[in-house]
Tab-separated table of C-alpha atoms in Angstrom:
chain	number	residue	atom	x	y	z
A	1	MET	CA	121.547	86.867	158.950
A	2	ASP	CA	120.227	88.636	155.848
A	3	GLN	CA	120.938	86.499	152.786
A	4	PHE	CA	120.268	89.271	150.271
A	5	THR	CA	122.555	89.217	147.226
A	6	PHE	CA	122.745	91.635	144.344
A	7	PRO	CA	120.863	90.644	141.167
A	8	SER	CA	122.944	89.384	138.279
A	9	ARG	CA	122.211	92.580	136.361
A	10	TYR	CA	123.897	94.702	139.079
A	11	GLY	CA	126.331	97.116	137.468
A	12	SER	CA	125.268	96.001	133.996
A	13	GLN	CA	124.659	97.958	130.817
A	14	THR	CA	120.952	97.724	131.576
A	15	GLU	CA	121.404	99.588	134.859
A	16	HIS	CA	123.532	102.234	133.129
A	17	ALA	CA	120.831	102.736	130.503
A	18	LEU	CA	118.102	102.759	133.135
A	19	LEU	CA	119.794	105.495	135.170
A	20	GLY	CA	120.526	107.492	132.028
A	21	ILE	CA	117.109	107.349	130.360
A	22	ARG	CA	115.350	107.956	133.667
A	23	GLY	CA	117.451	111.104	134.030
A	24	LEU	CA	116.495	112.339	130.571
A	25	VAL	CA	112.818	111.815	131.360
A	26	LEU	CA	113.193	113.577	134.725
A	27	GLY	CA	114.954	116.517	133.082
A	28	GLY	CA	112.191	117.012	130.538
A	29	CYS	CA	114.502	116.197	127.657
A	30	PHE	CA	111.651	114.551	125.749
A	31	ASP	CA	108.263	115.911	124.795
A	32	SER	CA	105.237	114.188	126.264
A	33	GLY	CA	104.299	111.349	123.916
A	34	GLU	CA	107.626	111.497	122.088
A	35	ARG	CA	108.669	108.123	120.700
A	36	LEU	CA	112.025	106.877	121.971
A	37	VAL	CA	114.405	105.553	119.345
A	38	GLU	CA	116.271	102.616	120.848
A	39	THR	CA	119.182	102.751	118.403
A	40	VAL	CA	119.787	106.426	119.230
A	41	LEU	CA	119.653	105.732	122.962
A	42	ALA	CA	122.014	102.775	122.575
A	43	GLU	CA	124.535	105.001	120.826
A	44	GLN	CA	124.092	107.815	123.349
A	45	PHE	CA	124.750	105.569	126.354
A	46	GLN	CA	127.214	103.261	124.583
A	47	VAL	CA	125.320	100.083	125.421
A	48	ARG	CA	123.821	97.199	123.487
A	49	PRO	CA	120.284	97.659	122.088
A	50	ALA	CA	119.169	94.774	124.305
A	51	ALA	CA	120.142	96.838	127.359
A	52	ILE	CA	118.016	99.740	126.134
A	53	ALA	CA	115.071	97.419	125.559
A	54	ALA	CA	115.377	95.992	129.072
A	55	ALA	CA	115.669	99.481	130.591
A	56	LEU	CA	112.583	100.666	128.738
A	57	ARG	CA	110.582	97.687	129.994
A	58	GLN	CA	111.553	98.657	133.544
A	59	LEU	CA	110.615	102.270	132.901
A	60	GLN	CA	107.229	101.106	131.622
A	61	ASP	CA	106.699	99.367	134.976
A	62	GLU	CA	107.603	102.664	136.648
A	63	GLY	CA	105.038	104.582	134.607
A	64	MET	CA	107.578	106.729	132.747
A	65	VAL	CA	107.093	105.295	129.262
A	66	GLU	CA	104.278	103.453	127.515
A	67	PRO	CA	104.006	101.356	124.346
A	68	ALA	CA	103.921	103.569	121.256
A	69	PRO	CA	101.083	103.099	118.733
A	70	ALA	CA	103.283	101.544	116.061
A	71	ALA	CA	106.216	100.051	117.947
A	72	GLY	CA	108.638	100.833	120.733
A	73	TYR	CA	107.931	103.221	123.588
A	74	ALA	CA	106.772	106.796	124.066
A	75	VAL	CA	107.293	109.133	127.031
A	76	CYS	CA	104.351	109.423	129.433
A	77	PRO	CA	103.231	112.900	130.447
A	78	ALA	CA	104.383	113.826	133.951
A	79	SER	CA	104.500	117.310	135.470
A	80	ALA	CA	106.376	118.566	138.526
A	81	PRO	CA	103.180	118.394	140.624
A	82	ASP	CA	102.708	114.797	139.432
A	83	LEU	CA	106.176	113.913	140.683
A	84	ASN	CA	105.538	115.601	144.015
A	85	GLU	CA	102.205	113.830	144.492
A	86	ALA	CA	103.626	110.428	143.515
A	87	VAL	CA	106.457	110.639	146.053
A	88	CYS	CA	104.075	112.017	148.680
A	89	LEU	CA	101.722	109.084	148.152
A	90	ARG	CA	104.592	106.646	148.517
A	91	GLY	CA	105.659	108.362	151.733
A	92	ARG	CA	102.152	108.151	153.164
A	93	LEU	CA	101.930	104.453	152.364
A	94	GLU	CA	105.319	103.767	153.919
A	95	GLY	CA	104.317	105.852	156.913
A	96	LEU	CA	101.266	103.630	157.289
A	97	ALA	CA	103.435	100.521	156.940
A	98	ALA	CA	105.846	101.756	159.613
A	99	ARG	CA	103.008	102.688	161.972
A	100	MET	CA	101.369	99.287	161.558
A	101	ALA	CA	104.694	97.541	162.109
A	102	ALA	CA	105.273	99.454	165.338
A	103	GLU	CA	101.748	98.881	166.597
A	104	ARG	CA	101.593	95.188	165.779
A	105	GLY	CA	105.177	94.278	166.540
A	106	VAL	CA	107.617	92.752	164.098
A	107	ALA	CA	109.194	89.310	163.993
A	108	GLN	CA	112.803	89.404	165.158
A	109	GLU	CA	114.021	87.956	161.870
A	110	ILE	CA	112.564	90.895	159.946
A	111	LEU	CA	114.116	93.415	162.329
A	112	ASP	CA	117.444	91.583	162.021
A	113	ALA	CA	117.176	91.666	158.221
A	114	MET	CA	116.429	95.399	158.256
A	115	ARG	CA	119.361	96.101	160.533
A	116	GLU	CA	121.711	93.923	158.486
A	117	CYS	CA	120.662	95.821	155.373
A	118	LEU	CA	121.456	99.108	157.118
A	119	VAL	CA	124.848	97.778	158.207
A	120	ARG	CA	125.641	97.104	154.551
A	121	ILE	CA	124.592	100.622	153.572
A	122	ASP	CA	126.662	102.088	156.421
A	123	ARG	CA	129.712	100.189	155.180
A	124	LEU	CA	129.080	101.241	151.594
A	125	LEU	CA	128.827	104.932	152.457
A	126	ALA	CA	131.824	104.786	154.821
A	127	MET	CA	134.110	102.963	152.395
A	128	THR	CA	133.374	105.029	149.302
A	129	PRO	CA	134.204	108.724	149.793
A	130	VAL	CA	134.251	109.299	146.018
A	131	PRO	CA	130.855	109.173	144.279
A	132	SER	CA	130.551	106.774	141.363
A	133	GLU	CA	127.909	105.049	139.296
A	134	GLN	CA	128.861	101.685	140.778
A	135	VAL	CA	128.379	102.937	144.334
A	136	LEU	CA	125.049	104.563	143.461
A	137	THR	CA	123.807	101.365	141.816
A	138	LYS	CA	124.809	99.301	144.812
A	139	TYR	CA	123.070	101.734	147.133
A	140	MET	CA	120.002	101.579	144.906
A	141	PHE	CA	119.628	97.824	145.402
A	142	LEU	CA	120.259	97.951	149.147
A	143	ASN	CA	117.773	100.802	149.481
A	144	ALA	CA	115.161	98.829	147.546
A	145	ARG	CA	115.805	95.897	149.862
A	146	PHE	CA	115.242	98.050	152.950
A	147	HIS	CA	111.973	99.482	151.660
A	148	ALA	CA	110.725	96.014	150.724
A	149	LEU	CA	111.476	94.830	154.258
A	150	LEU	CA	109.553	97.810	155.642
A	151	LEU	CA	106.498	96.612	153.770
A	152	ASP	CA	107.077	93.083	155.090
A	153	ALA	CA	107.200	94.515	158.597
A	154	SER	CA	103.684	95.929	158.193
A	155	ASP	CA	102.346	92.406	157.660
A	156	SER	CA	99.573	93.923	155.549
A	157	ILE	CA	98.509	92.568	152.171
A	158	ILE	CA	96.448	95.704	151.575
A	159	VAL	CA	99.420	98.023	152.122
A	160	ARG	CA	101.582	95.870	149.844
A	161	ARG	CA	98.975	95.972	147.074
A	162	ALA	CA	98.529	99.718	147.379
A	163	PHE	CA	102.280	100.239	147.362
A	164	SER	CA	102.675	98.051	144.274
A	165	ARG	CA	100.135	100.202	142.441
A	166	ALA	CA	101.839	103.378	143.612
A	167	LEU	CA	105.134	102.211	142.111
A	168	ALA	CA	103.527	102.481	138.669
A	169	LEU	CA	103.538	106.279	139.111
A	170	PRO	CA	106.555	108.160	137.672
A	171	PHE	CA	109.437	108.523	140.133
A	172	SER	CA	107.486	107.086	143.065
A	173	SER	CA	109.983	104.246	143.512
A	174	PRO	CA	112.385	104.586	146.464
A	175	SER	CA	115.175	103.732	144.025
A	176	ALA	CA	114.329	106.094	141.167
A	177	PHE	CA	117.877	107.399	140.900
A	178	VAL	CA	119.370	108.999	137.782
A	179	LEU	CA	122.799	109.019	136.177
A	180	THR	CA	123.669	112.639	136.986
A	181	GLN	CA	123.532	111.771	140.692
A	182	ALA	CA	126.353	109.247	140.315
A	183	ASP	CA	129.202	111.783	140.445
A	184	ASN	CA	127.549	114.481	142.534
A	185	PRO	CA	128.965	114.851	146.080
A	186	ASP	CA	125.689	116.497	147.188
A	187	THR	CA	123.855	113.288	146.295
A	188	PHE	CA	126.024	111.235	148.598
A	189	ALA	CA	125.634	113.748	151.412
A	190	SER	CA	121.864	113.355	151.045
A	191	LEU	CA	122.219	109.567	151.108
A	192	ALA	CA	123.850	109.895	154.518
A	193	THR	CA	120.820	111.890	155.695
A	194	ALA	CA	118.477	109.271	154.265
A	195	GLN	CA	120.447	106.560	156.032
A	196	LEU	CA	120.010	108.299	159.376
A	197	GLN	CA	116.278	108.292	158.692
A	198	HIS	CA	116.439	104.569	157.886
A	199	HIS	CA	118.019	103.901	161.270
A	200	GLY	CA	115.468	106.084	163.005
A	201	ILE	CA	112.574	104.233	161.383
A	202	VAL	CA	113.895	100.836	162.477
A	203	ASP	CA	114.609	102.062	166.007
A	204	ALA	CA	111.095	103.525	166.280
A	205	ILE	CA	109.514	100.280	165.060
A	206	ALA	CA	111.576	98.246	167.507
A	207	ALA	CA	110.554	100.612	170.331
A	208	ARG	CA	106.887	100.286	169.298
A	209	ASP	CA	106.691	104.057	168.765
A	210	SER	CA	104.141	104.148	165.950
A	211	VAL	CA	103.868	107.942	165.752
A	212	LEU	CA	107.615	108.474	165.330
A	213	ALA	CA	107.939	105.564	162.884
A	214	CYS	CA	105.206	107.072	160.716
A	215	GLU	CA	106.580	110.619	160.876
A	216	LEU	CA	110.110	109.538	159.977
A	217	SER	CA	108.885	107.512	157.003
A	218	ILE	CA	106.945	110.456	155.626
A	219	ALA	CA	109.931	112.760	156.198
A	220	HIS	CA	112.124	110.217	154.424
A	221	ALA	CA	109.974	110.477	151.306
A	222	GLY	CA	110.357	114.250	151.543
A	223	THR	CA	114.137	113.811	151.436
A	224	ALA	CA	113.755	111.674	148.313
A	225	HIS	CA	111.607	114.351	146.675
A	226	ARG	CA	114.165	117.070	147.360
A	227	ASN	CA	116.866	114.862	145.854
A	228	LEU	CA	114.778	114.382	142.707
A	229	VAL	CA	114.167	118.112	142.357
A	230	ALA	CA	117.910	118.775	142.649
A	231	ALA	CA	118.701	115.991	140.176
A	232	LYS	CA	116.159	117.393	137.731
A	233	GLN	CA	117.807	120.811	137.760
A	234	CYS	CA	121.249	119.245	137.397
A	235	GLN	CA	120.055	117.189	134.418
A	236	ARG	CA	118.522	120.214	132.720
A	237	CYS	CA	121.665	122.301	133.225
A	238	LEU	CA	123.777	119.498	131.784
A	239	VAL	CA	121.607	119.183	128.689
A	240	ALA	CA	121.493	122.971	128.247
A	241	ALA	CA	125.288	123.054	128.270
A	242	LEU	CA	125.349	120.511	125.464
A	243	ASP	CA	122.383	121.910	123.527
A	244	PRO	CA	122.062	125.727	123.411
A	245	ASN	CA	118.494	125.382	122.077
A	246	PHE	CA	117.334	123.517	125.200
A	247	LYS	CA	115.132	125.622	127.457
A	248	ILE	CA	115.826	125.387	131.192
């Protein structure tokens, strides 16, 4: 039985700030190199400054912000092609992990853990017909758990190291969700599609079908990229509605 539990920060102000700031970066709401003012962000998202600081540290790990020359953080440059290439690289690495898992065989306990994780996601999506930030955050953690188990299934230190480096690229993380997705029904429809891909990947690994496992993993990253592109447009439209000077 999978003993995964949600981190203590689940549903916290930090997660709210993380989803929100990530969305602003995705939507191009900051200039490249622009310094982020933590007090302004704290007021904008109605959270404590400590939550903003924690969110920015996470975003630094994700390659979206970097330490500013004087103090605080500045936005890293990232173009649409950069985003596409980062997600594509992640998909290729996960495709390799899935292929290796299928070829080598996976310990039953890892397969059981992957399937238990998918059962939890199935229940989450079935029990929550109305999108919400809480549901999205919960999905985010379960999704991260699944992708971590996929790497475990590869039993490859090299793949793990490469994947860890890839996560330092903007929006390459499997759980790089943004706040505007939290109340968007289209987002949750896409999560159902992604979940079907999750099941297909596990079934292919269990059946030792390395080609299918690899193809589904790469296609899964493509689904994530399309979701990000849609979220980016949604974020930009939202900001434009609030700020007539913002250029879509």
